[in-house]
PDB file of C-alpha atoms in Angstrom:
ATOM      1  CA  UNK A   1     116.904  66.925 144.820  1.00  0.00           C
ATOM      2  CA  UNK A   2     118.764  69.657 143.679  1.00  0.00           C
ATOM      3  CA  UNK A   3     119.421  72.747 145.063  1.00  0.00           C
ATOM      4  CA  UNK A   4     116.971  75.657 144.431  1.00  0.00           C
ATOM      5  CA  UNK A   5     118.611  78.572 142.220  1.00  0.00           C
ATOM      6  CA  UNK A   6     119.986  81.145 144.387  1.00  0.00           C
ATOM      7  CA  UNK A   7     120.484  84.723 143.635  1.00  0.00           C
ATOM      8  CA  UNK A   8     122.122  87.040 144.908  1.00  0.00           C
ATOM      9  CA  UNK A   9     120.630  90.597 146.100  1.00  0.00           C
ATOM     10  CA  UNK A  10     122.799  92.400 143.391  1.00  0.00           C
ATOM     11  CA  UNK A  11     121.363  89.715 140.557  1.00  0.00           C
ATOM     12  CA  UNK A  12     117.794  89.593 141.811  1.00  0.00           C
ATOM     13  CA  UNK A  13     117.505  93.638 142.060  1.00  0.00           C
ATOM     14  CA  UNK A  14     118.717  93.290 138.158  1.00  0.00           C
ATOM     15  CA  UNK A  15     116.106  91.551 137.172  1.00  0.00           C
ATOM     16  CA  UNK A  16     113.139  92.368 139.623  1.00  0.00           C
ATOM     17  CA  UNK A  17     110.605  93.175 137.270  1.00  0.00           C
ATOM     18  CA  UNK A  18     111.127  89.541 135.626  1.00  0.00           C
ATOM     19  CA  UNK A  19     110.059  87.693 138.905  1.00  0.00           C
ATOM     20  CA  UNK A  20     107.249  87.264 140.738  1.00  0.00           C
ATOM     21  CA  UNK A  21     108.196  87.568 144.109  1.00  0.00           C
ATOM     22  CA  UNK A  22     106.795  85.746 147.022  1.00  0.00           C
ATOM     23  CA  UNK A  23     107.714  86.373 150.306  1.00  0.00           C
ATOM     24  CA  UNK A  24     107.414  83.569 152.517  1.00  0.00           C
ATOM     25  CA  UNK A  25     107.447  85.188 156.584  1.00  0.00           C
ATOM     26  CA  UNK A  26     104.137  85.123 158.647  1.00  0.00           C
ATOM     27  CA  UNK A  27     102.306  88.094 157.636  1.00  0.00           C
ATOM     28  CA  UNK A  28     103.537  90.351 160.766  1.00  0.00           C
ATOM     29  CA  UNK A  29     107.189  89.818 158.986  1.00  0.00           C
ATOM     30  CA  UNK A  30     106.216  91.079 155.512  1.00  0.00           C
ATOM     31  CA  UNK A  31     104.498  94.000 157.225  1.00  0.00           C
ATOM     32  CA  UNK A  32     107.608  95.280 158.834  1.00  0.00           C
ATOM     33  CA  UNK A  33     109.147  95.459 155.100  1.00  0.00           C
ATOM     34  CA  UNK A  34     109.703  93.349 152.667  1.00  0.00           C
ATOM     35  CA  UNK A  35     111.030  93.366 148.805  1.00  0.00           C
ATOM     36  CA  UNK A  36     109.720  95.582 146.445  1.00  0.00           C
ATOM     37  CA  UNK A  37     106.298  94.036 144.823  1.00  0.00           C
ATOM     38  CA  UNK A  38     106.489  91.430 146.686  1.00  0.00           C
ATOM     39  CA  UNK A  39     103.573  88.845 147.970  1.00  0.00           C
ATOM     40  CA  UNK A  40     103.058  87.390 150.841  1.00  0.00           C
ATOM     41  CA  UNK A  41     102.233  83.232 151.672  1.00  0.00           C
ATOM     42  CA  UNK A  42     103.371  82.430 154.353  1.00  0.00           C
ATOM     43  CA  UNK A  43     105.046  79.301 154.171  1.00  0.00           C
ATOM     44  CA  UNK A  44     102.890  77.327 155.997  1.00  0.00           C
ATOM     45  CA  UNK A  45     100.066  77.964 153.681  1.00  0.00           C
ATOM     46  CA  UNK A  46     102.708  77.236 150.401  1.00  0.00           C
ATOM     47  CA  UNK A  47     100.590  74.085 149.849  1.00  0.00           C
ATOM     48  CA  UNK A  48      96.895  76.338 149.350  1.00  0.00           C
ATOM     49  CA  UNK A  49      98.802  78.186 146.741  1.00  0.00           C
ATOM     50  CA  UNK A  50     100.698  75.586 144.945  1.00  0.00           C
ATOM     51  CA  UNK A  51      97.611  76.201 141.714  1.00  0.00           C
ATOM     52  CA  UNK A  52      98.142  79.470 141.665  1.00  0.00           C
ATOM     53  CA  UNK A  53     102.179  79.263 142.075  1.00  0.00           C
ATOM     54  CA  UNK A  54     102.112  76.753 138.989  1.00  0.00           C
ATOM     55  CA  UNK A  55      99.505  79.416 136.837  1.00  0.00           C
ATOM     56  CA  UNK A  56     102.157  82.437 137.987  1.00  0.00           C
ATOM     57  CA  UNK A  57     105.332  80.543 137.024  1.00  0.00           C
ATOM     58  CA  UNK A  58     103.883  79.270 133.466  1.00  0.00           C
ATOM     59  CA  UNK A  59     103.390  83.129 132.656  1.00  0.00           C
ATOM     60  CA  UNK A  60     107.468  83.829 134.369  1.00  0.00           C
ATOM     61  CA  UNK A  61     109.743  83.264 136.754  1.00  0.00           C
ATOM     62  CA  UNK A  62     109.462  82.945 140.595  1.00  0.00           C
ATOM     63  CA  UNK A  63     111.540  84.520 142.676  1.00  0.00           C
ATOM     64  CA  UNK A  64     110.857  82.876 146.858  1.00  0.00           C
ATOM     65  CA  UNK A  65     112.066  85.050 149.493  1.00  0.00           C
ATOM     66  CA  UNK A  66     111.914  85.089 153.592  1.00  0.00           C
ATOM     67  CA  UNK A  67     114.056  86.732 156.229  1.00  0.00           C
ATOM     68  CA  UNK A  68     117.194  84.816 156.061  1.00  0.00           C
ATOM     69  CA  UNK A  69     116.706  82.191 153.055  1.00  0.00           C
ATOM     70  CA  UNK A  70     115.847  79.235 155.068  1.00  0.00           C
ATOM     71  CA  UNK A  71     112.722  79.295 154.752  1.00  0.00           C
ATOM     72  CA  UNK A  72     112.710  80.302 150.859  1.00  0.00           C
ATOM     73  CA  UNK A  73     114.835  77.127 150.333  1.00  0.00           C
ATOM     74  CA  UNK A  74     112.403  75.293 152.074  1.00  0.00           C
ATOM     75  CA  UNK A  75     109.731  76.861 150.172  1.00  0.00           C
ATOM     76  CA  UNK A  76     111.659  75.938 146.916  1.00  0.00           C
ATOM     77  CA  UNK A  77     111.662  72.155 147.682  1.00  0.00           C
ATOM     78  CA  UNK A  78     108.306  72.573 148.120  1.00  0.00           C
ATOM     79  CA  UNK A  79     107.680  74.135 144.975  1.00  0.00           C
ATOM     80  CA  UNK A  80     109.974  71.372 142.803  1.00  0.00           C
ATOM     81  CA  UNK A  81     107.818  68.955 144.244  1.00  0.00           C
ATOM     82  CA  UNK A  82     104.808  70.322 142.414  1.00  0.00           C
ATOM     83  CA  UNK A  83     106.931  70.923 139.646  1.00  0.00           C
ATOM     84  CA  UNK A  84     107.276  74.500 139.894  1.00  0.00           C
ATOM     85  CA  UNK A  85     110.489  76.066 139.521  1.00  0.00           C
ATOM     86  CA  UNK A  86     111.757  79.369 141.686  1.00  0.00           C
ATOM     87  CA  UNK A  87     114.803  80.802 142.844  1.00  0.00           C
ATOM     88  CA  UNK A  88     115.390  81.820 146.108  1.00  0.00           C
ATOM     89  CA  UNK A  89     117.239  85.466 147.420  1.00  0.00           C
ATOM     90  CA  UNK A  90     120.472  84.379 149.065  1.00  0.00           C
ATOM     91  CA  UNK A  91     120.139  85.968 152.644  1.00  0.00           C
ATOM     92  CA  UNK A  92     116.920  86.565 152.113  1.00  0.00           C
ATOM     93  CA  UNK A  93     115.259  90.264 152.828  1.00  0.00           C
ATOM     94  CA  UNK A  94     118.426  90.778 155.861  1.00  0.00           C
ATOM     95  CA  UNK A  95     121.103  90.696 152.981  1.00  0.00           C
ATOM     96  CA  UNK A  96     118.524  92.604 150.320  1.00  0.00           C
ATOM     97  CA  UNK A  97     118.486  95.564 152.906  1.00  0.00           C
ATOM     98  CA  UNK A  98     121.965  94.753 153.915  1.00  0.00           C
ATOM     99  CA  UNK A  99     123.318  95.543 150.406  1.00  0.00           C
ATOM    100  CA  UNK A 100     121.971  98.606 150.483  1.00  0.00           C
ATOM    101  CA  UNK A 101     118.134  97.820 148.702  1.00  0.00           C
ATOM    102  CA  UNK A 102     114.926  99.243 150.454  1.00  0.00           C
ATOM    103  CA  UNK A 103     112.339  97.680 151.797  1.00  0.00           C
ATOM    104  CA  UNK A 104     108.558  98.460 150.934  1.00  0.00           C
ATOM    105  CA  UNK A 105     106.946  99.051 154.410  1.00  0.00           C
ATOM    106  CA  UNK A 106     103.230  99.952 154.686  1.00  0.00           C
ATOM    107  CA  UNK A 107     102.025 103.308 156.157  1.00  0.00           C
ATOM    108  CA  UNK A 108     100.970 102.797 159.704  1.00  0.00           C
ATOM    109  CA  UNK A 109     103.168  98.869 159.486  1.00  0.00           C
ATOM    110  CA  UNK A 110     104.621  97.959 162.951  1.00  0.00           C
ATOM    111  CA  UNK A 111     108.082  96.377 163.041  1.00  0.00           C
ATOM    112  CA  UNK A 112     108.302  92.823 164.336  1.00  0.00           C
ATOM    113  CA  UNK A 113     111.834  91.152 164.929  1.00  0.00           C
ATOM    114  CA  UNK A 114     112.256  87.995 162.755  1.00  0.00           C
ATOM    115  CA  UNK A 115     111.387  84.823 163.305  1.00  0.00           C
ATOM    116  CA  UNK A 116     115.097  83.528 163.730  1.00  0.00           C
ATOM    117  CA  UNK A 117     115.341  86.124 166.355  1.00  0.00           C
ATOM    118  CA  UNK A 118     111.963  85.825 168.112  1.00  0.00           C
ATOM    119  CA  UNK A 119     112.988  81.876 167.972  1.00  0.00           C
ATOM    120  CA  UNK A 120     116.297  82.812 170.045  1.00  0.00           C
ATOM    121  CA  UNK A 121     114.082  84.637 172.741  1.00  0.00           C
ATOM    122  CA  UNK A 122     111.936  82.010 173.543  1.00  0.00           C
ATOM    123  CA  UNK A 123     114.309  79.508 173.360  1.00  0.00           C
ATOM    124  CA  UNK A 124     116.919  81.111 175.469  1.00  0.00           C
ATOM    125  CA  UNK A 125     114.558  81.949 178.051  1.00  0.00           C
ATOM    126  CA  UNK A 126     112.641  78.923 178.426  1.00  0.00           C
ATOM    127  CA  UNK A 127     116.340  77.173 178.714  1.00  0.00           C
ATOM    128  CA  UNK A 128     116.968  79.708 181.338  1.00  0.00           C
ATOM    129  CA  UNK A 129     113.493  79.093 183.207  1.00  0.00           C
ATOM    130  CA  UNK A 130     114.468  75.716 183.227  1.00  0.00           C
ATOM    131  CA  UNK A 131     117.904  76.169 185.059  1.00  0.00           C
ATOM    132  CA  UNK A 132     116.400  78.444 187.415  1.00  0.00           C
ATOM    133  CA  UNK A 133     113.395  76.616 188.308  1.00  0.00           C
ATOM    134  CA  UNK A 134     115.759  73.436 188.200  1.00  0.00           C
ATOM    135  CA  UNK A 135     117.140  74.741 191.385  1.00  0.00           C
ATOM    136  CA  UNK A 136     114.143  74.246 193.911  1.00  0.00           C
ATOM    137  CA  UNK A 137     112.315  71.724 191.304  1.00  0.00           C
ATOM    138  CA  UNK A 138     115.452  69.407 189.694  1.00  0.00           C
ATOM    139  CA  UNK A 139     112.824  67.644 187.468  1.00  0.00           C
ATOM    140  CA  UNK A 140     112.070  71.055 185.808  1.00  0.00           C
ATOM    141  CA  UNK A 141     115.652  71.042 184.123  1.00  0.00           C
ATOM    142  CA  UNK A 142     114.176  68.666 181.900  1.00  0.00           C
ATOM    143  CA  UNK A 143     112.691  71.608 180.472  1.00  0.00           C
ATOM    144  CA  UNK A 144     116.057  72.934 179.275  1.00  0.00           C
ATOM    145  CA  UNK A 145     116.892  69.311 177.873  1.00  0.00           C
ATOM    146  CA  UNK A 146     113.560  69.391 175.570  1.00  0.00           C
ATOM    147  CA  UNK A 147     114.543  72.886 174.362  1.00  0.00           C
ATOM    148  CA  UNK A 148     118.118  72.088 174.213  1.00  0.00           C
ATOM    149  CA  UNK A 149     116.825  68.358 172.086  1.00  0.00           C
ATOM    150  CA  UNK A 150     114.447  70.685 169.629  1.00  0.00           C
ATOM    151  CA  UNK A 151     116.973  72.888 168.887  1.00  0.00           C
ATOM    152  CA  UNK A 152     119.312  70.258 167.406  1.00  0.00           C
ATOM    153  CA  UNK A 153     116.254  68.942 165.859  1.00  0.00           C
ATOM    154  CA  UNK A 154     115.873  71.949 164.270  1.00  0.00           C
ATOM    155  CA  UNK A 155     119.113  72.064 162.909  1.00  0.00           C
ATOM    156  CA  UNK A 156     119.246  68.460 161.484  1.00  0.00           C
ATOM    157  CA  UNK A 157     115.906  68.710 159.832  1.00  0.00           C
ATOM    158  CA  UNK A 158     116.128  72.448 158.914  1.00  0.00           C
ATOM    159  CA  UNK A 159     112.875  72.580 160.311  1.00  0.00           C
ATOM    160  CA  UNK A 160     111.657  74.511 163.152  1.00  0.00           C
ATOM    161  CA  UNK A 161     108.309  73.897 165.247  1.00  0.00           C
ATOM    162  CA  UNK A 162     108.823  76.548 167.567  1.00  0.00           C
ATOM    163  CA  UNK A 163     108.757  79.143 164.768  1.00  0.00           C
ATOM    164  CA  UNK A 164     105.552  77.428 163.090  1.00  0.00           C
ATOM    165  CA  UNK A 165     104.212  78.222 166.766  1.00  0.00           C
ATOM    166  CA  UNK A 166     105.244  81.849 166.809  1.00  0.00           C
ATOM    167  CA  UNK A 167     104.241  82.183 163.719  1.00  0.00           C
ATOM    168  CA  UNK A 168     100.152  82.040 164.732  1.00  0.00           C
ATOM    169  CA  UNK A 169     100.929  84.848 167.591  1.00  0.00           C
ATOM    170  CA  UNK A 170      99.317  87.648 167.047  1.00  0.00           C
ATOM    171  CA  UNK A 171     102.002  90.044 167.129  1.00  0.00           C
ATOM    172  CA  UNK A 172     103.317  88.119 164.074  1.00  0.00           C
ATOM    173  CA  UNK A 173      99.844  88.831 162.174  1.00  0.00           C
ATOM    174  CA  UNK A 174      99.746  91.658 159.723  1.00  0.00           C
ATOM    175  CA  UNK A 175      98.367  94.833 161.270  1.00  0.00           C
ATOM    176  CA  UNK A 176      94.940  96.289 159.660  1.00  0.00           C
ATOM    177  CA  UNK A 177      96.701  98.813 157.927  1.00  0.00           C
ATOM    178  CA  UNK A 178      99.562  96.251 156.493  1.00  0.00           C
ATOM    179  CA  UNK A 179      96.928  93.280 155.973  1.00  0.00           C
ATOM    180  CA  UNK A 180      97.985  90.196 153.877  1.00  0.00           C
ATOM    181  CA  UNK A 181      95.168  89.109 152.382  1.00  0.00           C
ATOM    182  CA  UNK A 182      96.092  85.714 150.899  1.00  0.00           C
ATOM    183  CA  UNK A 183      92.457  85.283 148.691  1.00  0.00           C
ATOM    184  CA  UNK A 184      93.664  88.430 146.852  1.00  0.00           C
ATOM    185  CA  UNK A 185      97.322  87.370 146.839  1.00  0.00           C
ATOM    186  CA  UNK A 186      96.076  83.747 144.743  1.00  0.00           C
ATOM    187  CA  UNK A 187      93.578  85.445 142.708  1.00  0.00           C
ATOM    188  CA  UNK A 188      96.550  88.135 141.260  1.00  0.00           C
ATOM    189  CA  UNK A 189      98.785  85.302 140.871  1.00  0.00           C
ATOM    190  CA  UNK A 190      95.815  83.709 138.396  1.00  0.00           C
ATOM    191  CA  UNK A 191      95.953  86.584 136.173  1.00  0.00           C
TER     192      UNK A 191
END
């Protein structure tokens, strides 16, 4: 399988009106700020959206974005497996904003940490907890070993089970004013 096409923020911005932009982050991350015009289809819901995305890709190009480019690259691989061509935004919304380009933020939406930052906090906290608890209960050090092994597995496979779990937490869901409705998004893609 070949790597998906990658566009820099400048390249994507110059052609933004040509794309149907799909943001594969969790709804809370999306609501905290997204590339203008992006539609939210969380990565774990992508298989449900394949028919709508196939329909949208028949009418024009797809650009897939996330926070850093890792999830959007994975999404492009899933899409390629379904014969749907898509490009990814190099560096994700972080690079987009870092390049001086604005993000759309629904009024009243609360800021949510990026998933990568949430994973670092959760993993680091669990490792420290395992080490501290290990002072009194030596078997607790296995928690640290398990988290470390999970991080290695995550790096080798380019997946993240901890991110999948964290994306289900309430603070990663969109606020009422920034609600993303997957059914409405899928319907819009098929028009």
